[in-house]
Tab-separated table of C-alpha atoms in Angstrom:
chain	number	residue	atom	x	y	z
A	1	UNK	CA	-24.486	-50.626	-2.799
A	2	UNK	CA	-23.431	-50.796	-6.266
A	3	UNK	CA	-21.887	-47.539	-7.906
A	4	UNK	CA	-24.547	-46.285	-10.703
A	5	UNK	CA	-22.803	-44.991	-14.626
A	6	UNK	CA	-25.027	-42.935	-16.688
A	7	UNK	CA	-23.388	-43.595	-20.173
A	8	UNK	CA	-24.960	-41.939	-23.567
A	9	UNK	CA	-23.924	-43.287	-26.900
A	10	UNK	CA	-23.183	-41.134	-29.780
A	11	UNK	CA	-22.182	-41.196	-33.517
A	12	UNK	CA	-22.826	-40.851	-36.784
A	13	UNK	CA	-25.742	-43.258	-38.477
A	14	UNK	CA	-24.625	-47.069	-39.494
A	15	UNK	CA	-21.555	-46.790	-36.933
A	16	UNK	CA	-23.437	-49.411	-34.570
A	17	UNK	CA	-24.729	-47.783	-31.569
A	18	UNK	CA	-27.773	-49.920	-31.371
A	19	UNK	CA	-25.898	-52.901	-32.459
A	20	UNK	CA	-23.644	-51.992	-29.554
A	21	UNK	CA	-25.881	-51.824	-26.979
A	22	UNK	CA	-27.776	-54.780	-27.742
A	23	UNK	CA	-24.483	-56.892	-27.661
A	24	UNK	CA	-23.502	-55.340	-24.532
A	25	UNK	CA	-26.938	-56.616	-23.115
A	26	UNK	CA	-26.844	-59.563	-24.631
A	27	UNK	CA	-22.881	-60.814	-23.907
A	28	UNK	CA	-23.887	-59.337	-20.214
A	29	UNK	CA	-26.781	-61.587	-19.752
A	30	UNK	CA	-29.055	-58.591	-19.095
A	31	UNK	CA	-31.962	-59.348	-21.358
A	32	UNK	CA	-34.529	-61.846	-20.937
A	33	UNK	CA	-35.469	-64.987	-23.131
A	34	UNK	CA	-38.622	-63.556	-24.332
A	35	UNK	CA	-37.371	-60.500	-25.655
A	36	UNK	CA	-34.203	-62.262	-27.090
A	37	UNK	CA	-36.909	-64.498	-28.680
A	38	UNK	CA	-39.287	-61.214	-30.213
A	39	UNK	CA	-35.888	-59.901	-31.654
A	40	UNK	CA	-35.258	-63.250	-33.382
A	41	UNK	CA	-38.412	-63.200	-34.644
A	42	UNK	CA	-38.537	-59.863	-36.059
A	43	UNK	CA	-35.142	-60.570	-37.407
A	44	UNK	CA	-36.450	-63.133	-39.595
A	45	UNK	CA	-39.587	-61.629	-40.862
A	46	UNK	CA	-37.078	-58.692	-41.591
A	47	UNK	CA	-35.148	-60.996	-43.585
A	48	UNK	CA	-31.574	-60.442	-42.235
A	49	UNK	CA	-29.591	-62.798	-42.118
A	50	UNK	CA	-28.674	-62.717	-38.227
A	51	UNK	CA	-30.189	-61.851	-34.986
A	52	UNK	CA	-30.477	-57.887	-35.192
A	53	UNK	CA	-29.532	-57.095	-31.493
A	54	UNK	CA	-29.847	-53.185	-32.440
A	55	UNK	CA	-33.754	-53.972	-32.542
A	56	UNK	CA	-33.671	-54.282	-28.747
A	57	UNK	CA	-33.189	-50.409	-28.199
A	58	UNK	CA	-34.806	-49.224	-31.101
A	59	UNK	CA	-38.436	-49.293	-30.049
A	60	UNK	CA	-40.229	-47.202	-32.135
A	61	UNK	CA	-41.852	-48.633	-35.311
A	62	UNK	CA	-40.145	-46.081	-37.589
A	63	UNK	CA	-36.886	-46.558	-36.336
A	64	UNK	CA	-37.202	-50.227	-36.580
A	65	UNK	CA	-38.679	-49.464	-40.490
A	66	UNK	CA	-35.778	-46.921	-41.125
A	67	UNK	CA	-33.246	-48.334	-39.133
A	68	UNK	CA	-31.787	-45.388	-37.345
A	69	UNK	CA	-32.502	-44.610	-33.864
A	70	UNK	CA	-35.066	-41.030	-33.534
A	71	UNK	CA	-35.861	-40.666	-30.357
A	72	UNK	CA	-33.740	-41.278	-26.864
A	73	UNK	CA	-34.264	-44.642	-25.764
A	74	UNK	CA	-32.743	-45.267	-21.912
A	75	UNK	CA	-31.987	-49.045	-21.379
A	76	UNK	CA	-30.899	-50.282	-17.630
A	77	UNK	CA	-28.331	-53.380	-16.390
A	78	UNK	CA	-26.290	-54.212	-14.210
A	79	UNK	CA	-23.017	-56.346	-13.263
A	80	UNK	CA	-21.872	-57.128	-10.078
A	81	UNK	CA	-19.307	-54.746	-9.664
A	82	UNK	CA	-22.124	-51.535	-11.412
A	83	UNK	CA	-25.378	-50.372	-12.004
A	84	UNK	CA	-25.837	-48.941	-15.798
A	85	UNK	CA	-28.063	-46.651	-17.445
A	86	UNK	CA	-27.766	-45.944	-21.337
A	87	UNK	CA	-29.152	-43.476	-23.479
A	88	UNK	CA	-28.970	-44.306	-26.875
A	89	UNK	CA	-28.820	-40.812	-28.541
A	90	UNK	CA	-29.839	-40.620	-32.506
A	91	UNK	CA	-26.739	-39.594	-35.124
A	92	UNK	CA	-28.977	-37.373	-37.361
A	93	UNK	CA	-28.450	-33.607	-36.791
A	94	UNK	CA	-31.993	-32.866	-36.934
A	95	UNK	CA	-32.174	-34.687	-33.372
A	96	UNK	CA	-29.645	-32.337	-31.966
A	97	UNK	CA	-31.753	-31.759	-29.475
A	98	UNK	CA	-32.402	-35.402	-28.570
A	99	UNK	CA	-28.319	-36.150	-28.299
A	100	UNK	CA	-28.190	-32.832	-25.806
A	101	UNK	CA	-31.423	-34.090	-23.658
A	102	UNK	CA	-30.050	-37.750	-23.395
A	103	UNK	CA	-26.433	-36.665	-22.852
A	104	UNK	CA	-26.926	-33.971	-20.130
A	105	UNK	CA	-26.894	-36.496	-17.059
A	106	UNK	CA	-24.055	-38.471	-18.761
A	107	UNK	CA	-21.138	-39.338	-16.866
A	108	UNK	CA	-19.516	-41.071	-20.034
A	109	UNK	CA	-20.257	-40.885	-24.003
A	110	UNK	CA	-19.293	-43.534	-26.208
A	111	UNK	CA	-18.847	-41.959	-29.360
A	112	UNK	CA	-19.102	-44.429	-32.169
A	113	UNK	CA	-16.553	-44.687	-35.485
A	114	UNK	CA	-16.940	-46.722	-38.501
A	115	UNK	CA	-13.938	-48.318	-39.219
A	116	UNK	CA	-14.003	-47.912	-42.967
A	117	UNK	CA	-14.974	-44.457	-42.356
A	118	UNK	CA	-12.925	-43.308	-40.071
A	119	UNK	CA	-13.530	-39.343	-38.708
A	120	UNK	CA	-16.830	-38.112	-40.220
A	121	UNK	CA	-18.514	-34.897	-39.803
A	122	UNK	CA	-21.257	-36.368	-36.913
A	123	UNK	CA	-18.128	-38.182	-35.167
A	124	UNK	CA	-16.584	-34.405	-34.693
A	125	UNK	CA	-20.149	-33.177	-33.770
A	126	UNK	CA	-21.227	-35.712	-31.206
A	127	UNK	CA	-17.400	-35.244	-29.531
A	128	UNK	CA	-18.134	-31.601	-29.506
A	129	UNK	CA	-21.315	-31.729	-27.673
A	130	UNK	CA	-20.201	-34.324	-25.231
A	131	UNK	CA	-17.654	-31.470	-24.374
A	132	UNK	CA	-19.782	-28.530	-24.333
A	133	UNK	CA	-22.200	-30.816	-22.196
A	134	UNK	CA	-19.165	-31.172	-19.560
A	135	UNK	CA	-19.234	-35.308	-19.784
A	136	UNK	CA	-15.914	-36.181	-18.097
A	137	UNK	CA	-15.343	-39.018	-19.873
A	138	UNK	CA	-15.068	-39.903	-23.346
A	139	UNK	CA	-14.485	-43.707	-25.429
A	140	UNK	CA	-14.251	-43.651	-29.082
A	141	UNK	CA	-15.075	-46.985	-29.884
A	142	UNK	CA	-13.835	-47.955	-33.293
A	143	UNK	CA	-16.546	-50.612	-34.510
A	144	UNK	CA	-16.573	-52.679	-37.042
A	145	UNK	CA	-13.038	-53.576	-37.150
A	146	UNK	CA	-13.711	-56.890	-38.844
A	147	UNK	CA	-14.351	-54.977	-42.135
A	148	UNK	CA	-11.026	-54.036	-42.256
A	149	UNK	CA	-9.630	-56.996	-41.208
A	150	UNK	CA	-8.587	-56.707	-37.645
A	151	UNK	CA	-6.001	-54.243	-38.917
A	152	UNK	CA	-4.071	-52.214	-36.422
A	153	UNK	CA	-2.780	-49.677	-38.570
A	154	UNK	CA	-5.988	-48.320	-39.782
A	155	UNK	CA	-7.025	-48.694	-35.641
A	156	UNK	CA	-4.013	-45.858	-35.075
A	157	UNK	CA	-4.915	-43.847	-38.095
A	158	UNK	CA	-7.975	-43.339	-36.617
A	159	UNK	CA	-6.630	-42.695	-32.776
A	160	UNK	CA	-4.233	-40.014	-34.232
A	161	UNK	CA	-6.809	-38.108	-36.703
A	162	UNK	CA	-9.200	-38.152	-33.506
A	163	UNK	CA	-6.332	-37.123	-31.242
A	164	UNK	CA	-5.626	-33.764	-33.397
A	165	UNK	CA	-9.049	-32.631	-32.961
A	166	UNK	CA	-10.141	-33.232	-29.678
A	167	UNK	CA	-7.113	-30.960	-28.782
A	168	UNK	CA	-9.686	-27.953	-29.589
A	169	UNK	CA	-12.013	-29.630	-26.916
A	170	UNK	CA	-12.124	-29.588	-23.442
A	171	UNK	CA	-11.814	-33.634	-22.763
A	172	UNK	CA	-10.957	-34.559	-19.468
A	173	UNK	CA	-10.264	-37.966	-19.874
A	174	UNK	CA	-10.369	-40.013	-23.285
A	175	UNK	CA	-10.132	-43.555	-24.338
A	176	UNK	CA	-9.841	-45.903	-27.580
A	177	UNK	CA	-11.257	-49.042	-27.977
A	178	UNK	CA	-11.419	-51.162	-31.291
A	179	UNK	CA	-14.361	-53.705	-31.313
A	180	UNK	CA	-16.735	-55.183	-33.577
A	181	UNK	CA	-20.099	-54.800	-31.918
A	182	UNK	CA	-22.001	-57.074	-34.744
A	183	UNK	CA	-19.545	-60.461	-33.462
A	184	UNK	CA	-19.399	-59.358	-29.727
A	185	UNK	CA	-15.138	-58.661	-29.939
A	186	UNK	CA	-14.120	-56.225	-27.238
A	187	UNK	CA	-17.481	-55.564	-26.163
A	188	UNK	CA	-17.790	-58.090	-22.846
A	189	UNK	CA	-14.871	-60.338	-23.655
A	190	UNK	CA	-11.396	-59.632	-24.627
A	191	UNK	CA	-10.428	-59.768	-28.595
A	192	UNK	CA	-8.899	-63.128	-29.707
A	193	UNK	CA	-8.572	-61.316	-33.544
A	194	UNK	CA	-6.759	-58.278	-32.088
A	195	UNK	CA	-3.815	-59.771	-30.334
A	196	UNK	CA	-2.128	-56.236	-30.827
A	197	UNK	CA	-4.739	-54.358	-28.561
A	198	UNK	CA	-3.367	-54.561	-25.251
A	199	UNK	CA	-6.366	-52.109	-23.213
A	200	UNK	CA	-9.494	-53.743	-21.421
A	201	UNK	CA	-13.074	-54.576	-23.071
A	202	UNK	CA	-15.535	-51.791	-23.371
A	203	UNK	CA	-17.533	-53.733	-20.457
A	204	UNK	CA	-14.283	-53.834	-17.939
A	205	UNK	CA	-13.425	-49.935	-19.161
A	206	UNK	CA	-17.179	-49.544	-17.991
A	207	UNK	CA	-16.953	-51.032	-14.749
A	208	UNK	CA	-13.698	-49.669	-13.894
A	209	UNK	CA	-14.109	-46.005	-14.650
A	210	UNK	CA	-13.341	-44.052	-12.068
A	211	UNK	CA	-16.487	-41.397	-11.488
A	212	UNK	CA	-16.362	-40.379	-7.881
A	213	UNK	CA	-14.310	-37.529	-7.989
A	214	UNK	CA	-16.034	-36.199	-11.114
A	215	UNK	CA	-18.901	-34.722	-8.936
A	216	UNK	CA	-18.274	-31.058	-7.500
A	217	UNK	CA	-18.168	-32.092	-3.262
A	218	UNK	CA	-16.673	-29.177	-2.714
A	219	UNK	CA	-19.554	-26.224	-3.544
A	220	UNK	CA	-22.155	-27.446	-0.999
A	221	UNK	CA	-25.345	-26.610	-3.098
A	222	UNK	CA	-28.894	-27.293	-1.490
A	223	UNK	CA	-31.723	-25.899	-3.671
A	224	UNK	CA	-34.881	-26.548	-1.707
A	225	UNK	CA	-37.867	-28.286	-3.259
A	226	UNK	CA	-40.918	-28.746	-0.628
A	227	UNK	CA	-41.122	-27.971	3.496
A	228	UNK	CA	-42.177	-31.100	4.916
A	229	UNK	CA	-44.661	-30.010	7.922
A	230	UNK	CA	-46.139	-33.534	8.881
A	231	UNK	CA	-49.458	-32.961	10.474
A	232	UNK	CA	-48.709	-35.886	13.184
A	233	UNK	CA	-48.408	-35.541	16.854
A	234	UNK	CA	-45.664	-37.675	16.668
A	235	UNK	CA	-43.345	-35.597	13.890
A	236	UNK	CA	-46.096	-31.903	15.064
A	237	UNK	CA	-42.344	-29.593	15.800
A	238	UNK	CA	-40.401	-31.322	12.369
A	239	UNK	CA	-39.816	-28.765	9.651
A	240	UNK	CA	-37.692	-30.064	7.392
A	241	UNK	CA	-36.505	-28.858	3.789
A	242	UNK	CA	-36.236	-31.845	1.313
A	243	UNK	CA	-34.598	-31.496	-1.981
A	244	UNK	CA	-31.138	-33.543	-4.063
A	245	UNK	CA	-27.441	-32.125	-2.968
A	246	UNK	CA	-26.635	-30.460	-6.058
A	247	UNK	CA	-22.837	-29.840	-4.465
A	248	UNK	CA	-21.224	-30.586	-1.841
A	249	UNK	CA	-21.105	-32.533	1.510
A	250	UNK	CA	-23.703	-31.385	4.179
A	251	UNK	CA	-23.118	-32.680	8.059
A	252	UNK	CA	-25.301	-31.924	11.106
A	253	UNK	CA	-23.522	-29.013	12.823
A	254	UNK	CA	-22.247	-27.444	9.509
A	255	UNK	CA	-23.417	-23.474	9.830
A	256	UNK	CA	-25.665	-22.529	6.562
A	257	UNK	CA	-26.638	-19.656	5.280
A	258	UNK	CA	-30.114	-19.548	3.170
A	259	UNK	CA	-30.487	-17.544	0.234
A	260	UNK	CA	-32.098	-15.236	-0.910
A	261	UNK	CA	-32.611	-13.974	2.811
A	262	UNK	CA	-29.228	-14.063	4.053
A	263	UNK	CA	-30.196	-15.465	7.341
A	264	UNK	CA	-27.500	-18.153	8.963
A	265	UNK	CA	-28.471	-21.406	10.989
A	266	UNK	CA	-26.885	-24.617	11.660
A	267	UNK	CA	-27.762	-27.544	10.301
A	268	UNK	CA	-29.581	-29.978	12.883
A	269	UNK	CA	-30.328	-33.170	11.189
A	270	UNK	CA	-30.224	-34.819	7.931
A	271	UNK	CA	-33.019	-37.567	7.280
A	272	UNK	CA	-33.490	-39.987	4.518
A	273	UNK	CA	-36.134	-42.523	3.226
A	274	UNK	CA	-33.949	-44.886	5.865
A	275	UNK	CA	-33.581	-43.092	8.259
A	276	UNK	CA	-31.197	-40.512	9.643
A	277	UNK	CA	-27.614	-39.925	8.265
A	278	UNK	CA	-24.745	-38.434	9.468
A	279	UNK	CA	-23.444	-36.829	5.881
A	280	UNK	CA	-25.100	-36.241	2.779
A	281	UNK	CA	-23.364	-35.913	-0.694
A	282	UNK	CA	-24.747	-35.091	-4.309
A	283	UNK	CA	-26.598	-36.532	-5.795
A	284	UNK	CA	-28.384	-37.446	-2.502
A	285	UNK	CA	-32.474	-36.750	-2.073
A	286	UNK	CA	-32.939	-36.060	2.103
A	287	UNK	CA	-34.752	-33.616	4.298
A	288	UNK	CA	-32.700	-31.246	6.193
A	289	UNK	CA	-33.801	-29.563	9.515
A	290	UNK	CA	-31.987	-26.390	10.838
A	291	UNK	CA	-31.564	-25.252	14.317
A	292	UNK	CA	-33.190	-21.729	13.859
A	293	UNK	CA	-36.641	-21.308	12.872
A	294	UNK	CA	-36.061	-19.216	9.549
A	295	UNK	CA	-38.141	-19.039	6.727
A	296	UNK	CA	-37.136	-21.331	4.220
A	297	UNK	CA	-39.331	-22.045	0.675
A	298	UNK	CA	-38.984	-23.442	-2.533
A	299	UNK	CA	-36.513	-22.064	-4.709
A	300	UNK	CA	-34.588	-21.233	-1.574
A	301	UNK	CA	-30.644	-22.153	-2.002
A	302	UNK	CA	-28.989	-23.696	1.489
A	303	UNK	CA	-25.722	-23.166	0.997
A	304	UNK	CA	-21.896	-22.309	3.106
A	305	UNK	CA	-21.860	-18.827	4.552
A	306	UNK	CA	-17.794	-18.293	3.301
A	307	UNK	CA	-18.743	-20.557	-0.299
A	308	UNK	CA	-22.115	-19.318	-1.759
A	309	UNK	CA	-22.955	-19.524	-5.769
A	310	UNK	CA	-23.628	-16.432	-8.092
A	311	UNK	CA	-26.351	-14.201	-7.446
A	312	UNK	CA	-27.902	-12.379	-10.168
A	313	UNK	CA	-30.223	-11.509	-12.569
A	314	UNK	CA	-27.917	-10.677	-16.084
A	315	UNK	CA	-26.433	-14.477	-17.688
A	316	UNK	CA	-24.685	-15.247	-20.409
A	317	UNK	CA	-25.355	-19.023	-21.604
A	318	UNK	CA	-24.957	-21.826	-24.248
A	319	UNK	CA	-28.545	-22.218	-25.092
A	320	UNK	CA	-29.620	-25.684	-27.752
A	321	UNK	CA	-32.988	-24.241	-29.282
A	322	UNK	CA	-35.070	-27.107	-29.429
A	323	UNK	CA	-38.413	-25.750	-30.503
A	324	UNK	CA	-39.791	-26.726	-34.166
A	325	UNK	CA	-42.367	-23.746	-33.858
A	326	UNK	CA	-40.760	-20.742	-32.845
A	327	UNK	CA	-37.307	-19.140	-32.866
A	328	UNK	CA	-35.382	-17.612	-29.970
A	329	UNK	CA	-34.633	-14.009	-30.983
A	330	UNK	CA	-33.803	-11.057	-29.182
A	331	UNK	CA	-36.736	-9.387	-26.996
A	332	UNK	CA	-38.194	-12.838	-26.561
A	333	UNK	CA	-39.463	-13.410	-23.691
A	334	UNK	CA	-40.002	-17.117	-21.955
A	335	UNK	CA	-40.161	-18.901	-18.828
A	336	UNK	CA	-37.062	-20.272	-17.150
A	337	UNK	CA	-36.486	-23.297	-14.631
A	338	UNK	CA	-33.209	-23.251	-12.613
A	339	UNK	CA	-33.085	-25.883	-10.044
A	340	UNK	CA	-35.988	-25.389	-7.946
A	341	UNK	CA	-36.452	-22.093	-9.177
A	342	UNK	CA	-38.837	-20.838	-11.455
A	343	UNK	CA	-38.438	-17.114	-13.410
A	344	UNK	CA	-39.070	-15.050	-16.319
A	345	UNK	CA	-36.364	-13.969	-18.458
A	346	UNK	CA	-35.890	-11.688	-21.463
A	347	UNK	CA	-33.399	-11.982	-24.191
A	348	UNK	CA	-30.962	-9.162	-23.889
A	349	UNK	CA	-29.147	-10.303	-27.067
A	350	UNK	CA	-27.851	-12.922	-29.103
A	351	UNK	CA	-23.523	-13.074	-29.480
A	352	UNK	CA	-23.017	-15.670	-31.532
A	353	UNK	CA	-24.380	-19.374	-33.309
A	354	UNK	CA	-21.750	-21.920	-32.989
A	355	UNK	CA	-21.477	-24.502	-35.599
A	356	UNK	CA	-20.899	-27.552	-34.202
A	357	UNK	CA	-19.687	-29.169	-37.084
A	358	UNK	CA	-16.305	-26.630	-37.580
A	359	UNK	CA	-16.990	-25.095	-34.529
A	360	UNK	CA	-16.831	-21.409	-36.175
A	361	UNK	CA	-18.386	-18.674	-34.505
A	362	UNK	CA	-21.518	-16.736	-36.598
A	363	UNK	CA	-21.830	-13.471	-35.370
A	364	UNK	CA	-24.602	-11.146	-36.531
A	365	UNK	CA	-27.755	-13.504	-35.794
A	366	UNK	CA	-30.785	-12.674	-35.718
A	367	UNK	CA	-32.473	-15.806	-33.764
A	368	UNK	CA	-31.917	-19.611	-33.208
A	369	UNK	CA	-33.823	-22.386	-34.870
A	370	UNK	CA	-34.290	-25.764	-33.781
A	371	UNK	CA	-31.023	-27.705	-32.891
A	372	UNK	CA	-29.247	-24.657	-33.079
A	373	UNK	CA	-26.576	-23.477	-30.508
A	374	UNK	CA	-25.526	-20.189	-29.533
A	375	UNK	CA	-24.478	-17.671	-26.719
A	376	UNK	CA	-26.931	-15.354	-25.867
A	377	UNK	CA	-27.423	-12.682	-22.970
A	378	UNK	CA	-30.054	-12.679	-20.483
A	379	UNK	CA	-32.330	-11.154	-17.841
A	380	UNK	CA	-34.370	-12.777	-15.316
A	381	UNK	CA	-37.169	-11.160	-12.993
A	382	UNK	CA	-35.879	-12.851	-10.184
A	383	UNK	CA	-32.057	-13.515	-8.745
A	384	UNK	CA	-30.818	-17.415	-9.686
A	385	UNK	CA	-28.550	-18.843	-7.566
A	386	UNK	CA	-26.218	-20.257	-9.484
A	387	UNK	CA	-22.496	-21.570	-10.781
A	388	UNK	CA	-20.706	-21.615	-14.165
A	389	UNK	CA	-21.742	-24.709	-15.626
A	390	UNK	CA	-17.877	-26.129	-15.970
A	391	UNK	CA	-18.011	-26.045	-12.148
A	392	UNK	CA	-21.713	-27.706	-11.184
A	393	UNK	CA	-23.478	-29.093	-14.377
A	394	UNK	CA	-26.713	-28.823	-12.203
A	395	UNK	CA	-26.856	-25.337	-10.679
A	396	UNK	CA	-25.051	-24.004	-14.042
A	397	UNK	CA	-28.048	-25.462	-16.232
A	398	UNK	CA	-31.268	-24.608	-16.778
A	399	UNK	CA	-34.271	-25.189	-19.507
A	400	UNK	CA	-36.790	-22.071	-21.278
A	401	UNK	CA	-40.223	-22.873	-21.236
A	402	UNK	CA	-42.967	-21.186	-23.716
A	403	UNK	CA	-45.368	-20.322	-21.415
A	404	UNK	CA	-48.351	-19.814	-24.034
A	405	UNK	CA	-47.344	-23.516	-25.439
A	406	UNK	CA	-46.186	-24.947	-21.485
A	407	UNK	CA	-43.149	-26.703	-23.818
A	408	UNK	CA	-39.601	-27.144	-23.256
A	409	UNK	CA	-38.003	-24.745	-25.620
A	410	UNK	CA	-34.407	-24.463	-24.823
A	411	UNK	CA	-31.769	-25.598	-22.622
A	412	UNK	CA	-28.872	-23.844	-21.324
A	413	UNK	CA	-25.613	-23.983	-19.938
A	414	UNK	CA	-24.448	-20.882	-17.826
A	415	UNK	CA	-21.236	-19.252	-18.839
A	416	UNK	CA	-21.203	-16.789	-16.343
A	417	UNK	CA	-22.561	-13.254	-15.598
A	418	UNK	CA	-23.163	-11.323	-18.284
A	419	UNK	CA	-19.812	-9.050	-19.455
């Protein structure tokens, strides 16, 4: 079975992120006559003087009229050797909120440079939250490199300025590529105008990326979603726990524990949609069956009796404020979702706004608004089960509901228990 890359895009408007997309689709032979036909057409009633390949991500009938990309827009292909999804993430800092939604599940960002530009202020924004968001891996592609003529000096200008401040972030593993997304160079196929770039297409970097090890397998993590209690005579003794390995490896005969009860078991079975398995590994949906009959509900965390997450009810978190209506201030009070858990929590207080432009820390706040990000402090009715989000992106996240408006509100990254 083909390996599956979540990849976002980022950068600042004009760089090319549609553009890039739709060439990568194109040069990949992922899109089909019809819509390669539509996109001509529109093209021409458009007026432009080429086939606008950015039109096949950007949907929406204003972005199409502005020509900027609003909203998220997730586009799927594959190659032999992967399976891709993209999420094209807008460049506008009003749609914050939009880049932190569609980069959350990201294994990779691309984050987009104009050539003639070079560094702007959304370039150092988009890096930033691709490394507050934990993505492992990160490919500035500088586009548009037939502007300046191919030229491989202003290609390492670029490289170095980037370089010097991604030193303040916490990159794992970053990558340059020089392309020209409009004429297809170093997108699918290798450069013929940059003999002097010796590195592999953005397609091959794509394919060849080496993801495995980014997920935690050593934290096993099972937050339970639904008890399956088929009413069959076949399946009348099966109890099973489904839910997706959030950590971990899991194997029949592995002892458990299950919190928040504290009771131990060993783990009997592991089922799938096919069938039994004999391991299962994040991010794996199956039904687990224990040898005890203990009792296990949703919100429940399976977990390793001598390796079990955080337990508590006092956080400190990153949160992204994403509603347009209200503000998070202190002595709010909203919903939370943490895995499969659902809680109240309070706002204790706020520590800081970060600015993700200079990254300077505001102290003094009195609230969030919408597509800001800060640390804030707080308190939940019920324990969470859960790690520091550096260690398991999925039990160290979680999202604030208003429950008057039943909206997302907020989204959060855990930093840790609260000091």
């Amino acid at each position: 079975m083909a390996e599956l890359l979540r990849f976002a895009t980022a950068g600042s408007v004009d760089d090319g992120k549609s553009t890039l997309i739709g060439r990568l689709l194109y040069d990949s032979k992922a899109i089909f006559e019809d819509q390669l036909a539509s996109v001509e057409r529109t093209s021409q009633q458009m007026g432009a003087e080429y086939t606008n390949l950015a039109l096949l991500t950007d949907g929406l009938r204003a972005e199409r009229e502005q020509g900027i990309t609003i909203d998220v827009a997730y586009r799927y292909f594959a190659t032999p050797k992967r399976k891709f999804i993209i999420a094209d993430t807008p460049g506008h800092i009003q749609y914050t909120r939009n880049m932190v939604t569609g980069a959350s599940t990201a294994d990779l960002a691309l984050v987009l440079v104009d050539a003639r530009n070079g560094i702007v202020e959304q370039s150092r924004r988009h890096a930033f939250l691709a490394s507050l968001l934990r993505i492992p891996h990160l490919v500035v592609c500088v586009n548009k490199m037939d502007l300046v003529d191919w030229s491989e000096e202003r290609f390492e200008e670029i490289k170095a300025e980037f370089r010097e401040f991604a030193t303040k972030l916490d990159v794992a593993d970053l990558s340059f590529i020089p392309l020209s997304a409009l004429l297809g160079d170093n997108v699918v196929e290798r450069s013929t105008n940059m003999g002097w770039y010796e590195g592999s297409s953005l397609l091959h970097h794509l394919e060849e990326v080496h993801i495995a090890s980014d997920r935690n397998l050593i934290d096993a993590r099972f937050p339970v979603q639904y008890v399956l209690r088929p009413f069959s005579n076949e399946w009348h003794d099966y109890r099973g726990y489904a839910g997706t390995l959030a950590g971990g490896v899991v194997k029949p005969g592995d002892e458990v524990i299950v919190l928040p009860s504290g009771f131990t078991s060993t783990v009997r079975s592991i089922d799938t949609a096919n069938g039994p398995v004999e391991e299962a590994f994040t991010p794996m949906s199956v039904a687990i069956t224990l040898d005890d009959d203990i009792d296990v509900s949703r919100g429940d965390m399976i977990c390793r009796p001598h390796n079990q997450p955080h337990v508590g009810q006092d956080i400190d978190a990153m949160v992204c404020w994403m509603s347009e209506q209200t503000t998070l201030a202190p002595r709010a009070r909203l919903a939370l979702k943490h895995t499969t858990r659902s809680a109240r929590c309070l706002v204790k207080d706020m520590q800081y706004r970060l600015d993700v432009n200079t990254l300077h820390r505001e102290h003094g706040i009195d609230a969030l608004r919408l597509n800001e990000i800060g640390r804030v402090s707080l308190r939940t009715t019920v324990p969470l089960f859960y790690d520091e989000y550096r260690r398991n992106r999925t039990t160290g996240s979680f999202v604030l509901i208003d429950e008057a408006a039943n909206t997302t509100v907020g989204a959060g990254m855990i930093l840790g228990p609260t000091q």
